[in-house]
Coordinates of C-alpha atoms in Angstrom, one line a residue:
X1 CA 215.4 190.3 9.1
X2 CA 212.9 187.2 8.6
X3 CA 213.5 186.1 5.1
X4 CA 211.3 182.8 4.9
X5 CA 210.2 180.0 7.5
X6 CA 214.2 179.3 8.4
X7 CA 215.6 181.7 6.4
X8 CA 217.5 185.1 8.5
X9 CA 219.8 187.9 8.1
X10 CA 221.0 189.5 11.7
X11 CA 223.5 192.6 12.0
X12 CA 225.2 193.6 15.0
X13 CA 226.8 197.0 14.0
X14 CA 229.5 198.6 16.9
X15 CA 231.2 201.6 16.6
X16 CA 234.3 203.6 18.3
X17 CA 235.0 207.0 17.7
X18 CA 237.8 209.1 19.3
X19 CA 238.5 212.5 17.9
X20 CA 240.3 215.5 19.3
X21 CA 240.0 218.8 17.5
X22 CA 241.6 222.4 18.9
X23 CA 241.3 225.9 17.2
X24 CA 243.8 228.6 17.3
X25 CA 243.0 232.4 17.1
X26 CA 247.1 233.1 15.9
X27 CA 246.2 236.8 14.5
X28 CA 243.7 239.1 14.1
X29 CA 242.5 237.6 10.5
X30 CA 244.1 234.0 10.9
X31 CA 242.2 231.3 12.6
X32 CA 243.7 227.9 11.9
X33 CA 241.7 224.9 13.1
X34 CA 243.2 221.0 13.5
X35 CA 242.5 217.7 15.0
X36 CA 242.9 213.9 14.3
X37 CA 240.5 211.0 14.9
X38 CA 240.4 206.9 15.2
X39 CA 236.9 205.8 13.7
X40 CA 236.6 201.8 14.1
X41 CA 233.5 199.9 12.4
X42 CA 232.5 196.1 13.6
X43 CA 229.9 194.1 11.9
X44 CA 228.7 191.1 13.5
X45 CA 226.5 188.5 11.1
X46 CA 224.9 185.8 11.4
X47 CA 222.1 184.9 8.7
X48 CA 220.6 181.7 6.9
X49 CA 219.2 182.9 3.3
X50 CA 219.0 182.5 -0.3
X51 CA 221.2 184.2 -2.0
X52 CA 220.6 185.7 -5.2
X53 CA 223.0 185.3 -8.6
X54 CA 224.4 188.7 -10.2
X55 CA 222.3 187.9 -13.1
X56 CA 218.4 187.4 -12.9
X57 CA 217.4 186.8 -16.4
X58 CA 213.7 185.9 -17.5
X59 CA 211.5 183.0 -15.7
X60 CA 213.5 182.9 -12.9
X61 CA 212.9 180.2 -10.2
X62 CA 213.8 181.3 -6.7
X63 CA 212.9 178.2 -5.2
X64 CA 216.0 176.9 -6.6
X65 CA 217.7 179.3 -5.0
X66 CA 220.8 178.2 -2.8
X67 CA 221.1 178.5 0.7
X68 CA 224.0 180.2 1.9
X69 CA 224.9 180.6 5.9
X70 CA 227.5 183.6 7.4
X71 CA 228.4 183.8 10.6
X72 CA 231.4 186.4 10.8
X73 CA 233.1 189.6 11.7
X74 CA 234.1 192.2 9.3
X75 CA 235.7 195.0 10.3
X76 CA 237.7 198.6 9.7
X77 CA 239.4 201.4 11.0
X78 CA 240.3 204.9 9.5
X79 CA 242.8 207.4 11.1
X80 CA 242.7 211.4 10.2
X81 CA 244.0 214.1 10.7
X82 CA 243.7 217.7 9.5
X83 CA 244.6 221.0 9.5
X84 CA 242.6 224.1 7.9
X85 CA 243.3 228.2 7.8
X86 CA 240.6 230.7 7.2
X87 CA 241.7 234.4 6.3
X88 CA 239.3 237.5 7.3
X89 CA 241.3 238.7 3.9
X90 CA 238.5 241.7 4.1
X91 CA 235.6 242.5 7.3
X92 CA 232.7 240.4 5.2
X93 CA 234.8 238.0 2.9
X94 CA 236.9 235.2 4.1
X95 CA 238.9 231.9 2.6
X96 CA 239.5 228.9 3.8
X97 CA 242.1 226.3 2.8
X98 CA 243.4 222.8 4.5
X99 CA 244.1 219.1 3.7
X100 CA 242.8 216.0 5.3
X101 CA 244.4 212.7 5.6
X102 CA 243.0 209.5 6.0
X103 CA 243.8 205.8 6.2
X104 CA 242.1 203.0 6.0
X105 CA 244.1 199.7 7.8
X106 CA 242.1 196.7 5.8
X107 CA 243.6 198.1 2.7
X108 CA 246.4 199.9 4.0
X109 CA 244.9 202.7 1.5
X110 CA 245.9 206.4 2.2
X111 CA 244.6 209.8 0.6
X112 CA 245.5 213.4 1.3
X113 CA 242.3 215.5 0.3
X114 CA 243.0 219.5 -0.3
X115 CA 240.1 221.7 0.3
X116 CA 239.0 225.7 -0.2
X117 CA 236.1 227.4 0.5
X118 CA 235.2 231.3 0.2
X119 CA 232.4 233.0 2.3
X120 CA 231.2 236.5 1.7
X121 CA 228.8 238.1 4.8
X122 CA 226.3 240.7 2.7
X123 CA 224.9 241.7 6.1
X124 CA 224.0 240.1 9.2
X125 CA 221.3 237.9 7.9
X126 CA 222.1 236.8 4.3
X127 CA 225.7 234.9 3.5
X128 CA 227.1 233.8 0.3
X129 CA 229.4 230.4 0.6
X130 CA 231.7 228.5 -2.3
X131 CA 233.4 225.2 -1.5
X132 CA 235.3 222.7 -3.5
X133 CA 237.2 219.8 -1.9
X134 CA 238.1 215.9 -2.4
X135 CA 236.5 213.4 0.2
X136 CA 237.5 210.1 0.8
X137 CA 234.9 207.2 1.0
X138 CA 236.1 203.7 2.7
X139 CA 234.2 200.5 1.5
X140 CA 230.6 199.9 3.8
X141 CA 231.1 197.6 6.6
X142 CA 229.0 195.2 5.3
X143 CA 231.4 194.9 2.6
X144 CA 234.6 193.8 4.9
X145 CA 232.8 190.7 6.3
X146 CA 235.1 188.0 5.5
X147 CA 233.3 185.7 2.8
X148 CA 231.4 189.0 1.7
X149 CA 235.1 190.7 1.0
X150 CA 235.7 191.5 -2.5
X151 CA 239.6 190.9 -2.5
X152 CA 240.0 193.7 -4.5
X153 CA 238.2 196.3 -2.2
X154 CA 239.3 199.6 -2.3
X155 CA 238.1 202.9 -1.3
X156 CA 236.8 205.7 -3.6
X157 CA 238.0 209.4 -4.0
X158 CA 234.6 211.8 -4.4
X159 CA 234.8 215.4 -5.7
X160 CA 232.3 217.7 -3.9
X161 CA 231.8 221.4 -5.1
X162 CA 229.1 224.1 -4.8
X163 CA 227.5 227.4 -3.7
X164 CA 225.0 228.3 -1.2
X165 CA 223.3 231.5 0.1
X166 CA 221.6 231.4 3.3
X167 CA 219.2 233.8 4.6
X168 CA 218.0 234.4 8.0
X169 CA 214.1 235.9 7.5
X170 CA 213.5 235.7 11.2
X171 CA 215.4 234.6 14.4
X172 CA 215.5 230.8 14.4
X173 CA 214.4 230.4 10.8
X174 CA 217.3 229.8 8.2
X175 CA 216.3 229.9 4.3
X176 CA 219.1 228.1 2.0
X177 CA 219.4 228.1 -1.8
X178 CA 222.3 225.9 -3.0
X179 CA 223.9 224.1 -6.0
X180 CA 226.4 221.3 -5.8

């Protein structure tokens, strides 16, 4: 990004991602799904710009502005792992329920996350879906380059909850009506 006549922001973003998952069929109404992954984030930048204060306030000279220069490498990694069940409990309704665990090594944070869901099949082309669950949300990898690192950086715990009907009108064509 060209901010000025000498003025720059560059981001190099790299990204590794290894994840295994396997799904096990153990009876007739039981189908319990699993897996783990390693998800690593490197931000390379490099940048030459004026840096704006927290507060702006009236008649505000950005001329005055200082320059500030970053040349560094933030970076993170989150391990998981999970484990979910889903019950046929009848031939068109179904639950779900599981955990997730996650961990994030710049803060040494962890967070087990339960989740359910419910599905009910009405017929083969209209389905009826409830979910609740807690996700966990590790800090943006612009935020773990070092100078840019709020020392007190920590993750955040989201709640996500809601109810969807889905409608197949014609092959190919999916209609969806949900809340959340």
């Amino acid at each position: 990004v060209k901010l000025g006549p000498d003025l720059n922001l560059d981001q190099k973003p790299y990204e590794w991602l290894l994840r295994g998952q396997f799904e096990w069929l153990w009876a007739k109404a039981h189908d319990l799904q699993a897996g783990a992954e390693w998800h690593q984030t490197r931000l390379m930048l490099k940048g030459r710009f004026a840096r704006l204060p927290a507060e702006l306030g009236s008649g505000f000279d950005y001329g005055t502005l200082p320059v500030v220069e970053v040349d560094a490498l933030g970076g993170k990694a989150v391990t998981s792992a999970w484990i979910q069940d889903r019950w046929k409990l009848l031939p068109d309704f179904s639950v779900s329920a599981g955990g997730r665990y996650d961990s994030l090594d710049i803060t040494g944070e962890f967070n087990l996350s339960p989740r359910v869901s419910a599905e009910f099949v009405f017929d083969e082309r209209t389905t009826w879906r409830a979910y609740w669950g807690d996700y966990f949300q590790t800090p943006d990898p612009m935020e773990t380059v070092p100078g840019w690192l709020n020392p007190r950086l920590r993750s955040h715990l989201a709640t996500a909850w809601g109810c969807l009907v889905e409608k197949t009108p014609l092959p190919g064509h999916i209609l969806k009506a949900e809340y959340y």
